[in-house]
mmCIF file of N, CA, C and O in Angstrom:
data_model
loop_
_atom_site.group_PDB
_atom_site.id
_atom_site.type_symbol
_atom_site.label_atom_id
_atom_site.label_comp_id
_atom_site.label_asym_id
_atom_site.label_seq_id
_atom_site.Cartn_x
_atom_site.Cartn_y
_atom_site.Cartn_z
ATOM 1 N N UNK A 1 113.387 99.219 98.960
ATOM 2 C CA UNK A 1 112.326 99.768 98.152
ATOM 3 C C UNK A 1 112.340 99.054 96.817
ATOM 4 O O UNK A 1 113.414 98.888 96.238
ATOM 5 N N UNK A 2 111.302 98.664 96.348
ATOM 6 C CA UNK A 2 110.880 98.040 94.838
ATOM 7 C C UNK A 2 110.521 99.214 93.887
ATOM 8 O O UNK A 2 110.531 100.442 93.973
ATOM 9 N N UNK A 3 110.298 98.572 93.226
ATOM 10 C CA UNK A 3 109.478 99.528 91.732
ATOM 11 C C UNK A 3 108.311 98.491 91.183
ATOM 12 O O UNK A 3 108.364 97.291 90.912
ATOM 13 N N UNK A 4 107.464 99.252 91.144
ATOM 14 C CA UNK A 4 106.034 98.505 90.479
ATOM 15 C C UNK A 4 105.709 99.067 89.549
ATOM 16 O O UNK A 4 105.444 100.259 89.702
ATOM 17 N N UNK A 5 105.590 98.507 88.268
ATOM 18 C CA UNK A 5 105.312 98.924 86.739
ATOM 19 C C UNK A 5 103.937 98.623 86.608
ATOM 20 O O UNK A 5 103.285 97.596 86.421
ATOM 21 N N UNK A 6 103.666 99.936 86.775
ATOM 22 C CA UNK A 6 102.062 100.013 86.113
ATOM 23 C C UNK A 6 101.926 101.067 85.105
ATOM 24 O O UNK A 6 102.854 101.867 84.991
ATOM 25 N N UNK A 7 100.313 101.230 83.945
ATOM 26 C CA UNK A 7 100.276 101.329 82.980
ATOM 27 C C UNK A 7 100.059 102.663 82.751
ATOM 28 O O UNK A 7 99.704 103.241 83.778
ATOM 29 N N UNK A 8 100.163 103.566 81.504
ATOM 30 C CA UNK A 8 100.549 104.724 81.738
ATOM 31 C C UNK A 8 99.265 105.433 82.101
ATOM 32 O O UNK A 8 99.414 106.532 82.635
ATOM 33 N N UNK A 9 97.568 104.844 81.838
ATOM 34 C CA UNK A 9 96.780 105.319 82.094
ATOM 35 C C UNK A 9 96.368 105.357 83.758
ATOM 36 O O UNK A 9 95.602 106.145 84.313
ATOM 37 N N UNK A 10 97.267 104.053 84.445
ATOM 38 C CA UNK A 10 96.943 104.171 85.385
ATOM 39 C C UNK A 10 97.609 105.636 86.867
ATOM 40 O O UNK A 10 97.268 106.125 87.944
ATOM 41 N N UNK A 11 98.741 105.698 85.788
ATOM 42 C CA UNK A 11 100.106 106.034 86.536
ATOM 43 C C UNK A 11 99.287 107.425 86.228
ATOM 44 O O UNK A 11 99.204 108.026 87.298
ATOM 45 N N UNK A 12 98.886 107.893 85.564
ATOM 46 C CA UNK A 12 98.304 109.483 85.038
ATOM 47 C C UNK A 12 96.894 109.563 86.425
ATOM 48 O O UNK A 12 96.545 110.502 87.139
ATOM 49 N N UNK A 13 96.394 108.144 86.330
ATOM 50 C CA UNK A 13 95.088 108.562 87.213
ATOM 51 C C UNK A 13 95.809 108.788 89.113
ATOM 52 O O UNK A 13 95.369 109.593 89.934
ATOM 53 N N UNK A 14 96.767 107.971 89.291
ATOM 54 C CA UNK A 14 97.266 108.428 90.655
ATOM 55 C C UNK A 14 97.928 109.881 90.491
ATOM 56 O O UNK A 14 97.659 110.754 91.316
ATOM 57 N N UNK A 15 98.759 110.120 89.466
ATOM 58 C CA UNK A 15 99.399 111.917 89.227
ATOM 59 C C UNK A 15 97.970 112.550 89.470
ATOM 60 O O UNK A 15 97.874 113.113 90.560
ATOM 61 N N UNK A 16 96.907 112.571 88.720
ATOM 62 C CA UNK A 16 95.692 113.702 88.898
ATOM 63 C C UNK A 16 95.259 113.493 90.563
ATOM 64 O O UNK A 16 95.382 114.525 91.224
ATOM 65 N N UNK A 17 94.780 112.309 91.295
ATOM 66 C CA UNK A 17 95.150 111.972 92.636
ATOM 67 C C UNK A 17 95.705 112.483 93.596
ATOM 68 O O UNK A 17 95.165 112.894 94.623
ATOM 69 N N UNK A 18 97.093 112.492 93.256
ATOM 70 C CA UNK A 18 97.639 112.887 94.044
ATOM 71 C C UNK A 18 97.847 114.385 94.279
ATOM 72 O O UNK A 18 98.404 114.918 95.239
ATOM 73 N N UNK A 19 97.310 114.931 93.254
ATOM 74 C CA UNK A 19 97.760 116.138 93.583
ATOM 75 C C UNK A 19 96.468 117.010 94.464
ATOM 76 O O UNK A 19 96.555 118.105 95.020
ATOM 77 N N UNK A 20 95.352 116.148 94.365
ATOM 78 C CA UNK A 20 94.188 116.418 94.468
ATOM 79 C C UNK A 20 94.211 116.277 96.237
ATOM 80 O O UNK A 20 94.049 117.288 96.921
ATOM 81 N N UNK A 21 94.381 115.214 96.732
ATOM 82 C CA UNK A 21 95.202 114.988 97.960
ATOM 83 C C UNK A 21 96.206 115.399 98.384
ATOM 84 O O UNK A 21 96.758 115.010 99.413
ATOM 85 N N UNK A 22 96.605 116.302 97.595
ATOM 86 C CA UNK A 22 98.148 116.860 98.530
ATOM 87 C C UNK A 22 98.986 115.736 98.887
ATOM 88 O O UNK A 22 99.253 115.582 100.078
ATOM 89 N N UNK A 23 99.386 115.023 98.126
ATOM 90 C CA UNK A 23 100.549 113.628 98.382
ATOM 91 C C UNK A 23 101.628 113.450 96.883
ATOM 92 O O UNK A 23 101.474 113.860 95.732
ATOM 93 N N UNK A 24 102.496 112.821 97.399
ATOM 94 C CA UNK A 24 103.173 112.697 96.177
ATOM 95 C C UNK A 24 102.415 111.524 95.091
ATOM 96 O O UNK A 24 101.294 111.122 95.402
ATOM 97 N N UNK A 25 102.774 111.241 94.399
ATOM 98 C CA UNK A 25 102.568 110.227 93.953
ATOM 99 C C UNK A 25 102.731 108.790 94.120
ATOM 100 O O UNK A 25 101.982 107.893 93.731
ATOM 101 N N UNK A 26 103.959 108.705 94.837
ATOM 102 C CA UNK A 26 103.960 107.182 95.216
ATOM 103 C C UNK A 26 103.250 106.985 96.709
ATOM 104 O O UNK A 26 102.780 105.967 97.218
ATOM 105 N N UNK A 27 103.355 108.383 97.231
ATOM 106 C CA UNK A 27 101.969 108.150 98.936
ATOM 107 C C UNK A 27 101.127 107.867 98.296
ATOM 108 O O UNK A 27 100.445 107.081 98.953
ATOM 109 N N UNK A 28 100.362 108.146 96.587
ATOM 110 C CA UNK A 28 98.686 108.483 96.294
ATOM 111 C C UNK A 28 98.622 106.592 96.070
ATOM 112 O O UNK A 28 97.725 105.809 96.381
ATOM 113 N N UNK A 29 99.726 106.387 95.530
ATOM 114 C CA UNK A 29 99.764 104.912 95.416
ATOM 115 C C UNK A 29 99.860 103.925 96.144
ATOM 116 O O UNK A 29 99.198 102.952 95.783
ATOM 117 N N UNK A 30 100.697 103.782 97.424
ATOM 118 C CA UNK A 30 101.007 103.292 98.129
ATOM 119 C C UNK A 30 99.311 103.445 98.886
ATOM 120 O O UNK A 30 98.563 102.480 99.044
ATOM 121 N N UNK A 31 99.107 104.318 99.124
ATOM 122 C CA UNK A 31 97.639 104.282 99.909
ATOM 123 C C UNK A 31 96.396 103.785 99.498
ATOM 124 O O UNK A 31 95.417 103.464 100.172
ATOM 125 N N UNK A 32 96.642 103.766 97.937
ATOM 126 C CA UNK A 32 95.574 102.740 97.289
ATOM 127 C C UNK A 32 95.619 101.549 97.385
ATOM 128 O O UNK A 32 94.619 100.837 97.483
ATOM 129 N N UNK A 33 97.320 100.970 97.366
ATOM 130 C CA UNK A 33 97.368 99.314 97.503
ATOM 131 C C UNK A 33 96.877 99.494 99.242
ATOM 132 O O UNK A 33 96.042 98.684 99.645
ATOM 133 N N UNK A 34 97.252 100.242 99.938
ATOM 134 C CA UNK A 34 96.934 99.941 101.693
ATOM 135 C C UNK A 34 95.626 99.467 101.596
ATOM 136 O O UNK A 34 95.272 98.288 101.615
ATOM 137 N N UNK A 35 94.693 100.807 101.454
ATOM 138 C CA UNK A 35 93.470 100.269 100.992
ATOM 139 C C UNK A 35 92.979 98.953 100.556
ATOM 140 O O UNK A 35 92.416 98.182 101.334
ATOM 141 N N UNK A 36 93.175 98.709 99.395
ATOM 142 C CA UNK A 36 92.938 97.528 98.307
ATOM 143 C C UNK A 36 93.200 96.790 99.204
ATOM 144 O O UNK A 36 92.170 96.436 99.777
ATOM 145 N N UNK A 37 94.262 96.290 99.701
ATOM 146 C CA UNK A 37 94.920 95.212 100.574
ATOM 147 C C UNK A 37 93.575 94.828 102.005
ATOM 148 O O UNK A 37 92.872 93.852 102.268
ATOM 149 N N UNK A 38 93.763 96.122 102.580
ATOM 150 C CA UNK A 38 92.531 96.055 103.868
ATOM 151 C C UNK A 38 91.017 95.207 103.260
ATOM 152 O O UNK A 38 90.283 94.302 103.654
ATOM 153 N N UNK A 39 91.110 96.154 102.050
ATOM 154 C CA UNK A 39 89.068 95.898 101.580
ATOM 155 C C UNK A 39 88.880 94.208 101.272
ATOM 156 O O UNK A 39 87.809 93.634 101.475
ATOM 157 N N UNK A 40 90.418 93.347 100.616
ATOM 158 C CA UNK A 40 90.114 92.486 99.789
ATOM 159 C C UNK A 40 90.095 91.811 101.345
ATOM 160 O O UNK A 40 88.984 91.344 101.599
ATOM 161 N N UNK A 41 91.138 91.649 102.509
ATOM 162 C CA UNK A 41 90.965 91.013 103.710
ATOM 163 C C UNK A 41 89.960 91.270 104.654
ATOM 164 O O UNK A 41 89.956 90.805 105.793
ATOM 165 N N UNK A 42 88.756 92.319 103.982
ATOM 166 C CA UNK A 42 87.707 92.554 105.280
ATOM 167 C C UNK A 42 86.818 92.713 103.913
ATOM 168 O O UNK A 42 86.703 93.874 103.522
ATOM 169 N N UNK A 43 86.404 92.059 103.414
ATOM 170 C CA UNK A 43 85.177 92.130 102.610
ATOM 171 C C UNK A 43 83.667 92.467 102.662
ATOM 172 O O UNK A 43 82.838 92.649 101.770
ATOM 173 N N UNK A 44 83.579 92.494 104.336
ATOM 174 C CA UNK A 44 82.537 92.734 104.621
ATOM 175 C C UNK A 44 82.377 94.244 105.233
ATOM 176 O O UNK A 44 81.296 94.605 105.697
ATOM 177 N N UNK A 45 83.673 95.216 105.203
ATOM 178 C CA UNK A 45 83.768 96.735 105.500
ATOM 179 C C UNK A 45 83.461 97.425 104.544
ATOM 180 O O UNK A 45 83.554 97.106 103.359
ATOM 181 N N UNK A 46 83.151 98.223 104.898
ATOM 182 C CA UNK A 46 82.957 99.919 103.924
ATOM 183 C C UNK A 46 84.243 99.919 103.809
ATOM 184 O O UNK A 46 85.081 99.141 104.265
ATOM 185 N N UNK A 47 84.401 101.344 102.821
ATOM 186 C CA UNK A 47 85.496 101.762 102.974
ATOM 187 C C UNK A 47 86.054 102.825 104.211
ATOM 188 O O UNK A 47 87.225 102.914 104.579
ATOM 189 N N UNK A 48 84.663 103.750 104.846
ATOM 190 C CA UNK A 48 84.132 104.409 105.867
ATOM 191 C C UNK A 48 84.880 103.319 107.407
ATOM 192 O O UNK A 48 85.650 103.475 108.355
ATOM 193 N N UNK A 49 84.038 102.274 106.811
ATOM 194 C CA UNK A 49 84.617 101.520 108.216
ATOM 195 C C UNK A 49 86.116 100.812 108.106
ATOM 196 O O UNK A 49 86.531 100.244 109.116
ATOM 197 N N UNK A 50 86.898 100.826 106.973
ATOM 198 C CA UNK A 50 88.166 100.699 107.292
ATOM 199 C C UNK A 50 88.956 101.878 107.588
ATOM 200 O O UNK A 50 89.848 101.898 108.436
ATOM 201 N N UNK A 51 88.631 102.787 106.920
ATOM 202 C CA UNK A 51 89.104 104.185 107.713
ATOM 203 C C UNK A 51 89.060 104.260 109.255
ATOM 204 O O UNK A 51 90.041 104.172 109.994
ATOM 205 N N UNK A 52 87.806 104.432 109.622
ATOM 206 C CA UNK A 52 87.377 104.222 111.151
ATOM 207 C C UNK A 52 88.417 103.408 111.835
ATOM 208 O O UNK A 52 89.211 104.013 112.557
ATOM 209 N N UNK A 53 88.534 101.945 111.689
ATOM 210 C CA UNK A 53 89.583 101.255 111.920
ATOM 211 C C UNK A 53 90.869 101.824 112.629
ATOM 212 O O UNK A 53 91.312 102.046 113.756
ATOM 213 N N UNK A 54 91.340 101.971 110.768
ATOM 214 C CA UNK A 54 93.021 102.496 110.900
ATOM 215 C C UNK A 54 93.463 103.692 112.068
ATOM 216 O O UNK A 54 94.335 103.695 112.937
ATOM 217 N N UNK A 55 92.551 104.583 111.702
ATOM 218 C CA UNK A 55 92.327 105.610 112.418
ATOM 219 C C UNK A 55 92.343 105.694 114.132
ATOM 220 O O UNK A 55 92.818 106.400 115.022
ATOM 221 N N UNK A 56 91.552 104.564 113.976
ATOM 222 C CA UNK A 56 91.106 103.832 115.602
ATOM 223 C C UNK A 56 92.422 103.497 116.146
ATOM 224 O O UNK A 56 92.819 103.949 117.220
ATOM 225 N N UNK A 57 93.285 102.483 115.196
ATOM 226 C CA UNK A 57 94.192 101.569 115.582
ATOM 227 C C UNK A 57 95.815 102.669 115.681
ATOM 228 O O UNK A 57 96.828 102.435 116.340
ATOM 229 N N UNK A 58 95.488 103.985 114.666
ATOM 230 C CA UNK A 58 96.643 104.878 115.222
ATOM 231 C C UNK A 58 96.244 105.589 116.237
ATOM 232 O O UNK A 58 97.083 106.441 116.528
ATOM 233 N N UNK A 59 95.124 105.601 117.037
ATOM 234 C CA UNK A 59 94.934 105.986 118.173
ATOM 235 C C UNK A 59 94.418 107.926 117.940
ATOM 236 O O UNK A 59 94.681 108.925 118.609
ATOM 237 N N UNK A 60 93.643 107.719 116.724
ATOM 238 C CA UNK A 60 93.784 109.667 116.021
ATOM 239 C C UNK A 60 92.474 109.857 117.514
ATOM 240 O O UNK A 60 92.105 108.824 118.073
ATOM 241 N N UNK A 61 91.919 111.227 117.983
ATOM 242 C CA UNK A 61 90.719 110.930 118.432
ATOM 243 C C UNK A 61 89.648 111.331 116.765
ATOM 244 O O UNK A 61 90.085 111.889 115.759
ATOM 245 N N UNK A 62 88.558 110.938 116.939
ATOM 246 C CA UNK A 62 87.773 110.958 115.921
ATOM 247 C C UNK A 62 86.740 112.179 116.576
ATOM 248 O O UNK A 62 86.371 112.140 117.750
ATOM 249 N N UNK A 63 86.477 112.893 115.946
ATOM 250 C CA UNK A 63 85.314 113.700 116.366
ATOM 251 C C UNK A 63 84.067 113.648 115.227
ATOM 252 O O UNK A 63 84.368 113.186 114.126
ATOM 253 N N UNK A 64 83.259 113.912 115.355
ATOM 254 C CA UNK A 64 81.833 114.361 114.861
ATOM 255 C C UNK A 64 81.468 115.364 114.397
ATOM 256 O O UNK A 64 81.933 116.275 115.082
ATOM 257 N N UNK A 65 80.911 115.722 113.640
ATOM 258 C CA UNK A 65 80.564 117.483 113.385
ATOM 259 C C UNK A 65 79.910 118.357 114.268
ATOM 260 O O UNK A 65 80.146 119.558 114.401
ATOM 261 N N UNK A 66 78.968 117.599 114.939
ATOM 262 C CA UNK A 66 78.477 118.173 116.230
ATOM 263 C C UNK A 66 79.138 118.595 117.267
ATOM 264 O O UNK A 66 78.732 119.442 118.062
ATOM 265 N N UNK A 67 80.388 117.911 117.309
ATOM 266 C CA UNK A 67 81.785 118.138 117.987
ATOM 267 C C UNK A 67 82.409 119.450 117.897
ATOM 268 O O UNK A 67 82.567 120.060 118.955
ATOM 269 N N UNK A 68 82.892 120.129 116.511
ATOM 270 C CA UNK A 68 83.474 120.692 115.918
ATOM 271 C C UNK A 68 83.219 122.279 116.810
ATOM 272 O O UNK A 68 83.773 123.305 116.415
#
């Protein structure tokens, strides 16, 4: 495990984040670089459709609201 020094305004905006999400803080972070990482290598996705993806690729089933 590393440590990544980021700035205190930023580090405050993942704390409000995370709590908002129910995650700790370094999940609220870690899931933003996941993100970031996916969007900058698929430039041409939503963020909708990298979700879809991941989702896809852990095998979740996806339902619909019509589903529900």
């Amino acid at each position: 495990m590393g440590i990544v020094k980021i700035n205190d305004e930023l580090h405050e905006e993942v704390r409000k984040a995370s709590s908002v999400m129910v995650r700790s803080i370094n999940a609220q972070a870690e899931y933003w670089m996941k993100i970031g990482m996916l969007a900058e290598a698929n430039p041409g996705m939503s963020f909708t459709d990298i979700m879809r993806a991941q989702l896809r690729h852990a095998e979740v089933e996806m339902r619909t609201l019509s589903d529900a």
